């Protein structure tokens, strides 16, 4: 389907590659508006963009006599920025509007895809890392640069990916966006369109002292798969992540960091009133040290004695949410259980009754099962602990099956 695509061009040597991007998009039938930064015109001139896109090209906000950025932003269905220089990333992160491109991004409500390209040292600089992380947290898709020869003669990470890659990234991001597009049967293609899903993922770390913590082996991969599938189905997803590798977090998902049980409790409860579906996939610590030493705990050289940690229970975030005045329409819990299949199911049943969630996804862990990147089995139980369905496969398959159960519950409610 033809879309209105805005291609923003930054002032980097790789700007010439974007000519092919514009060409491919136009050939595929899309209506492309190119918005170069003033600096980028030193690399590729306006005449090239006008010829390729068949539209006038401006770089300043009021150049055409009106509020161009607002108009361009209103029509845009996706914005692709390439090459995004370190300077442009910084300006986007700060929300600056000092040229037509940054002003358009600020005014746009459509998905934005940014493809950085720069020297490896600039890409790896903490300032750039920080800018990229912030942009991702805001739901902007940042395409990682490729590795190879750089214009400086060095070699490393920082190359602009191939034009096909950029076109695909822009169109996939557009396809995954929950906003309705003309003529689409949103209900069929995006059964979770507009549904606000709050997902927790990863494993909390409970501080002992400034360098030590009590943690667990949850990778956050199941939560990330749930976020990805939920996004694909049109949901508005917020991921409350406890120590999850940011590279696992899918595009278009709002990321909230919550490293400890205390952080997670605060971040989840603050959002309950604005949530339709809560899925607690995080492995939240059940116990934490009562006292957190503000100094590193030292060995006593005179004895062989080790300190004893006094632990306290953490609040049960899931059980609390099910009793909250702002209880989301659907609440889903996870249970990681050890033992034989029968023991796992029985423990799951007891837990379902205790937690009060609408669904409890029980998975068997231990001895290489359940954690990391392996296939596993999920028994989905209802509020009374009765089995609803058993799902087997990759974390993505499990996410699909579980979200289908959530959809079924939402469907029952709306009837
Ligand atoms: N959970 C939570 N808050 C906690 C502990 C767990 O919200 N403090 C949530 C998890 O995110 C998960 C579910 O509760 O969705 C099950 O967690 P689990 O640790 O397996 O169960 P517990 O109720 O803690 O029971 P036990 O450890 O005794 O098996």
XYZ file of C-alpha atoms and ligand atoms in Angstrom:
444
model
C 0.000 0.000 0.000
C 1.329 3.432 -0.945
C 2.342 5.569 1.983
C 3.441 9.132 2.631
C 7.093 8.772 3.560
C 9.288 11.610 4.780
C 12.979 10.980 4.190
C 15.184 13.198 6.333
C 18.770 13.490 5.141
C 21.617 14.356 7.521
C 24.937 15.948 6.666
C 27.165 12.911 6.314
C 29.095 11.420 3.430
C 26.624 8.510 3.273
C 23.904 10.941 2.114
C 24.519 9.786 -1.446
C 23.261 6.297 -0.541
C 19.918 7.802 0.417
C 19.312 8.724 -3.218
C 18.811 5.002 -3.824
C 16.453 4.801 -0.822
C 14.278 7.596 -2.230
C 14.341 6.011 -5.647
C 13.307 2.575 -4.342
C 10.484 4.057 -2.277
C 9.167 6.084 -5.229
C 9.409 3.070 -7.514
C 7.404 1.043 -5.000
C 4.654 3.660 -5.338
C 5.219 5.674 -2.161
C 4.856 9.436 -2.016
C 8.217 10.671 -0.743
C 8.996 14.095 0.696
C 12.706 14.659 1.203
C 13.739 17.006 4.012
C 17.501 17.540 4.013
C 19.335 19.355 6.789
C 21.130 22.482 5.511
C 24.505 20.790 6.135
C 23.534 17.776 4.039
C 23.180 19.937 0.924
C 26.993 20.080 0.819
C 26.901 16.340 0.092
C 23.802 15.979 -2.086
C 22.058 19.032 -3.516
C 18.366 19.900 -3.478
C 18.115 19.354 -7.244
C 18.818 15.638 -6.799
C 16.104 15.235 -4.181
C 13.596 17.243 -6.180
C 14.248 15.158 -9.281
C 13.978 11.858 -7.435
C 10.932 12.678 -5.318
C 9.148 15.014 -7.744
C 8.493 17.395 -4.828
C 9.935 20.758 -3.878
C 12.640 20.567 -1.219
C 13.075 22.962 1.685
C 15.398 23.019 4.658
C 14.092 25.930 6.756
C 10.917 26.018 8.810
C 9.150 28.970 7.166
C 10.832 28.854 3.768
C 7.716 28.090 1.776
C 5.807 30.843 3.533
C 3.794 28.694 5.934
C 4.296 26.282 8.798
C 5.799 23.647 6.516
C 6.874 21.309 9.299
C 3.336 20.972 10.644
C 1.931 20.205 7.233
C 4.667 17.693 6.348
C 4.317 16.043 9.769
C 0.530 15.794 9.426
C 0.767 13.951 6.126
C 3.682 11.717 7.114
C 2.957 8.064 7.834
C 6.578 7.277 8.576
C 9.735 9.387 8.854
C 13.065 7.805 7.898
C 16.220 9.753 8.750
C 19.495 8.710 7.108
C 22.325 9.230 7.573
C 21.735 10.486 11.103
C 24.949 12.201 12.166
C 26.028 12.396 15.813
C 24.972 16.038 15.767
C 21.528 15.221 14.385
C 21.013 12.474 17.006
C 21.875 14.996 19.721
C 19.462 17.558 18.303
C 16.674 14.969 18.017
C 17.294 13.851 21.571
C 17.073 17.426 22.841
C 13.880 18.064 20.919
C 15.402 20.947 18.998
C 13.536 22.483 16.093
C 16.267 24.508 14.468
C 15.687 23.264 10.933
C 12.779 21.860 8.940
C 13.728 18.242 9.610
C 13.969 18.438 13.410
C 10.844 20.616 13.549
C 8.974 18.034 11.445
C 10.050 15.204 13.762
C 8.817 17.183 16.767
C 5.461 17.781 15.129
C 5.018 14.213 13.822
C 2.874 11.581 15.507
C 3.828 8.823 13.061
C 6.654 6.325 13.648
C 10.201 7.605 13.178
C 13.127 5.457 12.001
C 16.642 6.795 12.430
C 19.694 5.291 10.728
C 22.896 6.701 12.246
C 26.190 6.730 10.352
C 29.434 8.129 11.675
C 32.977 7.210 12.660
C 33.179 4.312 15.146
C 34.673 6.522 17.841
C 31.738 8.932 17.603
C 29.217 6.054 17.558
C 30.794 4.504 20.647
C 31.118 7.771 22.530
C 28.991 7.679 25.710
C 27.207 10.860 24.610
C 26.005 9.164 21.415
C 25.161 5.908 23.257
C 23.086 7.923 25.659
C 21.312 9.811 22.864
C 20.489 6.556 21.057
C 19.162 4.938 24.238
C 16.950 7.937 24.965
C 15.572 8.006 21.425
C 14.812 4.267 21.670
C 13.112 4.770 24.997
C 10.843 7.291 23.318
C 9.771 4.676 20.811
C 11.972 5.827 17.922
C 13.427 2.966 15.891
C 17.190 3.316 15.707
C 18.733 1.065 13.069
C 22.197 -0.058 14.141
C 24.950 1.024 11.748
C 26.812 -1.656 9.814
C 30.464 -2.612 10.196
C 33.075 -2.119 7.485
C 35.230 0.455 5.752
C 34.604 4.038 6.850
C 35.200 7.226 4.863
C 38.096 8.140 7.194
C 40.002 5.113 5.925
C 39.436 3.293 9.211
C 37.295 0.250 9.540
C 34.642 -0.407 12.195
C 31.003 0.056 13.149
C 29.423 3.199 11.755
C 28.525 2.579 8.116
C 25.059 3.405 6.899
C 23.298 0.093 6.161
C 22.395 -0.697 2.546
C 19.455 1.146 0.971
C 17.291 -2.041 0.876
C 17.826 -2.470 4.605
C 16.688 1.109 5.270
C 13.629 0.802 3.040
C 12.663 -2.424 4.805
C 13.160 -0.885 8.267
C 10.924 2.065 7.364
C 8.152 -0.036 5.861
C 8.205 -2.646 8.640
C 7.993 0.055 11.274
C 5.097 1.615 9.412
C 3.324 -1.754 9.194
C 3.738 -2.341 12.934
C 2.343 1.047 13.892
C -0.998 0.885 15.657
C -2.538 3.939 14.046
C -5.203 3.127 11.500
C -4.346 3.553 7.860
C -6.854 4.048 5.080
C -9.029 1.115 4.228
C -7.338 -1.459 6.461
C -9.341 -3.964 8.412
C -7.632 -2.997 11.632
C -9.597 -5.411 13.780
C -8.472 -8.417 11.757
C -4.865 -7.362 11.240
C -4.257 -5.640 14.533
C -6.504 -7.296 17.079
C -4.866 -5.335 19.896
C -5.043 -1.943 18.149
C -5.014 0.830 20.723
C -4.923 -1.587 23.701
C -2.531 -0.305 26.367
C -0.342 -3.149 27.563
C 2.017 -2.826 30.489
C 4.606 -5.589 30.450
C 7.236 -6.307 33.044
C 10.302 -8.294 32.036
C 13.728 -9.386 33.192
C 14.990 -10.199 36.647
C 15.274 -7.744 39.506
C 18.520 -7.189 41.400
C 18.314 -6.444 45.084
C 21.262 -4.438 46.331
C 23.380 -5.770 49.194
C 26.034 -3.060 49.025
C 27.240 -0.711 46.264
C 28.764 -3.584 44.277
C 26.741 -6.692 45.141
C 23.194 -7.776 44.608
C 20.846 -10.750 44.879
C 19.617 -11.564 41.411
C 18.158 -14.289 39.248
C 18.721 -15.776 35.819
C 15.801 -14.236 33.937
C 16.993 -12.748 30.624
C 13.835 -10.796 29.771
C 13.561 -12.608 26.431
C 10.013 -13.827 27.070
C 8.927 -10.307 27.988
C 10.654 -8.897 24.905
C 8.872 -11.471 22.702
C 5.546 -10.495 24.278
C 6.325 -6.831 23.597
C 7.187 -7.593 19.982
C 4.043 -9.622 19.303
C 1.831 -7.124 21.137
C 3.273 -4.283 19.043
C 2.752 -6.246 15.859
C -0.873 -6.710 16.831
C -1.272 -2.987 17.319
C -1.004 -2.602 21.103
C 0.577 0.429 22.757
C 3.272 -1.273 24.786
C 5.201 -0.088 27.809
C 7.964 -2.408 28.953
C 9.028 -2.097 32.569
C 12.404 -3.761 32.350
C 14.589 -5.151 35.091
C 18.113 -5.535 33.727
C 17.069 -6.411 30.201
C 19.614 -5.944 27.400
C 18.280 -2.838 25.551
C 19.090 -4.555 22.251
C 16.267 -7.024 23.018
C 13.678 -4.267 23.304
C 11.644 -4.076 20.099
C 11.083 -0.883 18.177
C 8.115 1.249 19.082
C 7.961 0.071 22.677
C 8.221 2.545 25.538
C 11.027 1.387 27.815
C 10.990 2.069 31.552
C 13.978 0.906 33.587
C 13.196 -0.761 36.902
C 16.259 -2.636 38.161
C 15.009 -3.621 41.636
C 11.724 -4.909 43.072
C 11.212 -1.515 44.680
C 11.646 0.267 41.328
C 9.338 -2.187 39.633
C 6.631 -1.793 42.247
C 6.764 1.992 41.850
C 6.800 1.998 38.031
C 4.032 -0.587 37.665
C 1.687 0.869 40.248
C 2.099 4.399 38.820
C 0.789 3.160 35.471
C -2.095 0.880 36.489
C -4.762 3.518 35.932
C -3.632 3.939 32.312
C -3.332 0.243 31.537
C -5.789 -2.157 29.896
C -3.671 -5.285 30.194
C -0.939 -5.979 32.742
C 1.435 -8.857 32.050
C 3.920 -9.534 34.840
C 6.586 -11.562 33.079
C 9.420 -10.259 35.251
C 11.118 -12.488 37.778
C 10.689 -10.193 40.751
C 12.776 -11.046 43.798
C 10.689 -12.436 46.625
C 13.273 -11.459 49.228
C 15.690 -8.580 49.572
C 18.312 -7.568 52.138
C 16.785 -5.600 54.998
C 19.876 -3.414 55.248
C 21.735 -2.157 52.221
C 25.257 -1.213 53.189
C 26.362 2.105 51.723
C 29.970 0.885 51.859
C 31.316 -2.280 50.266
C 31.133 -5.054 52.849
C 34.719 -6.101 53.666
C 36.107 -9.437 54.794
C 37.309 -9.464 58.387
C 40.996 -10.535 58.067
C 41.095 -11.858 61.635
C 38.336 -14.467 61.299
C 36.967 -16.877 58.689
C 33.450 -15.676 59.396
C 31.070 -14.613 56.636
C 28.330 -12.071 57.187
C 24.719 -13.202 57.553
C 22.258 -11.414 55.334
C 18.923 -10.650 56.879
C 16.212 -10.745 54.229
C 12.702 -9.362 54.082
C 9.793 -10.160 51.754
C 9.170 -7.846 48.837
C 5.597 -6.748 48.134
C 3.812 -8.963 45.620
C 3.286 -6.524 42.762
C 1.017 -8.845 40.802
C -1.276 -9.747 43.691
C -1.445 -6.076 44.725
C -2.382 -5.016 41.183
C -5.259 -7.494 41.050
C -6.773 -5.861 44.137
C -6.032 -2.273 43.134
C -8.855 0.207 42.535
C -7.316 0.701 39.080
C -7.061 -3.012 38.311
C -6.441 -3.352 34.553
C -9.139 -5.232 32.587
C -6.886 -8.230 32.156
C -4.055 -9.227 34.467
C -1.619 -11.984 33.546
C 0.944 -13.504 35.873
C 3.812 -15.879 35.279
C 5.004 -18.652 37.492
C 8.374 -20.306 37.336
C 8.118 -23.672 39.039
C 10.471 -26.589 39.562
C 9.536 -30.256 39.882
C 7.777 -32.899 37.810
C 5.089 -31.846 35.325
C 2.387 -32.770 37.861
C 4.054 -30.870 40.674
C 4.533 -27.879 38.389
C 0.826 -27.872 37.491
C -0.338 -28.295 41.062
C 1.941 -25.490 42.286
C 0.659 -23.359 39.421
C -2.945 -24.060 40.421
C -2.283 -22.975 44.006
C -0.537 -19.864 42.781
C -3.385 -18.967 40.405
C -5.788 -19.034 43.338
C -3.458 -16.915 45.475
C -2.611 -14.252 42.893
C -6.049 -13.372 41.526
C -4.767 -12.871 37.963
C -7.075 -13.682 35.039
C -4.417 -15.897 33.519
C -1.340 -17.522 34.993
C 1.330 -18.762 32.598
C 3.197 -21.532 34.345
C 6.543 -22.678 33.093
C 8.862 -25.362 34.342
C 12.338 -24.078 35.155
C 15.636 -25.540 36.319
C 18.085 -27.941 34.654
C 18.388 -25.810 31.523
C 14.621 -25.323 31.183
C 12.846 -22.004 30.968
C 15.645 -19.429 31.142
C 17.678 -18.038 28.249
C 17.077 -18.677 24.603
C 15.540 -22.153 24.587
C 12.204 -23.623 23.549
C 9.819 -24.304 26.366
C 6.323 -25.158 27.453
C 3.811 -22.863 29.071
C 0.677 -24.090 30.828
C -1.888 -21.308 30.822
C -4.293 -21.513 33.780
C -7.400 -19.470 34.481
C -8.244 -17.623 37.686
C -9.417 -20.829 39.358
C -6.254 -22.660 38.328
C -7.920 -24.706 35.583
C -5.781 -25.357 32.510
C -6.869 -23.269 29.508
C -4.194 -24.227 26.991
C -0.679 -25.638 26.871
C 1.726 -23.850 24.521
C 5.038 -25.215 23.277
C 7.693 -23.569 21.131
C 9.924 -20.550 20.930
C 9.337 -17.573 23.202
C 7.746 -15.801 20.222
C 5.279 -18.712 19.711
C 4.451 -18.697 23.417
C 3.913 -14.939 23.276
C 1.536 -15.334 20.347
C -0.481 -18.037 22.095
C -0.645 -16.157 25.374
C -1.686 -12.867 23.755
C -4.416 -14.711 21.862
C -5.814 -15.765 25.248
C -5.635 -12.134 26.377
C -7.507 -11.092 23.224
C -10.182 -13.705 23.931
C -10.689 -12.259 27.426
C -10.814 -8.676 26.110
C -13.335 -9.832 23.492
C -15.571 -11.405 26.156
C -15.520 -8.169 28.136
C -16.440 -5.915 25.253
C -19.442 -8.071 24.379
N 5.656 -11.301 41.276
C 5.372 -10.010 41.675
N 5.970 -9.496 42.783
C 6.820 -10.237 43.517
C 7.094 -11.573 43.125
C 6.510 -12.061 42.006
O 4.596 -9.342 40.997
N 7.369 -9.723 44.572
C 4.983 -11.826 40.089
C 5.879 -12.270 38.975
O 6.114 -11.241 38.037
C 5.077 -13.398 38.343
C 4.313 -13.966 39.500
O 4.290 -12.966 40.487
O 4.127 -12.902 37.421
C 4.857 -15.273 40.068
O 6.069 -15.102 40.665
P 6.823 -16.304 41.468
O 8.046 -15.719 42.045
O 6.959 -17.477 40.584
O 5.754 -16.687 42.526
P 5.608 -16.343 44.045
O 4.224 -15.855 44.235
O 6.704 -15.458 44.438
O 5.671 -17.747 44.743
P 6.913 -18.693 45.116
O 8.178 -17.920 44.921
O 6.630 -19.068 46.487
O 6.815 -19.833 44.137
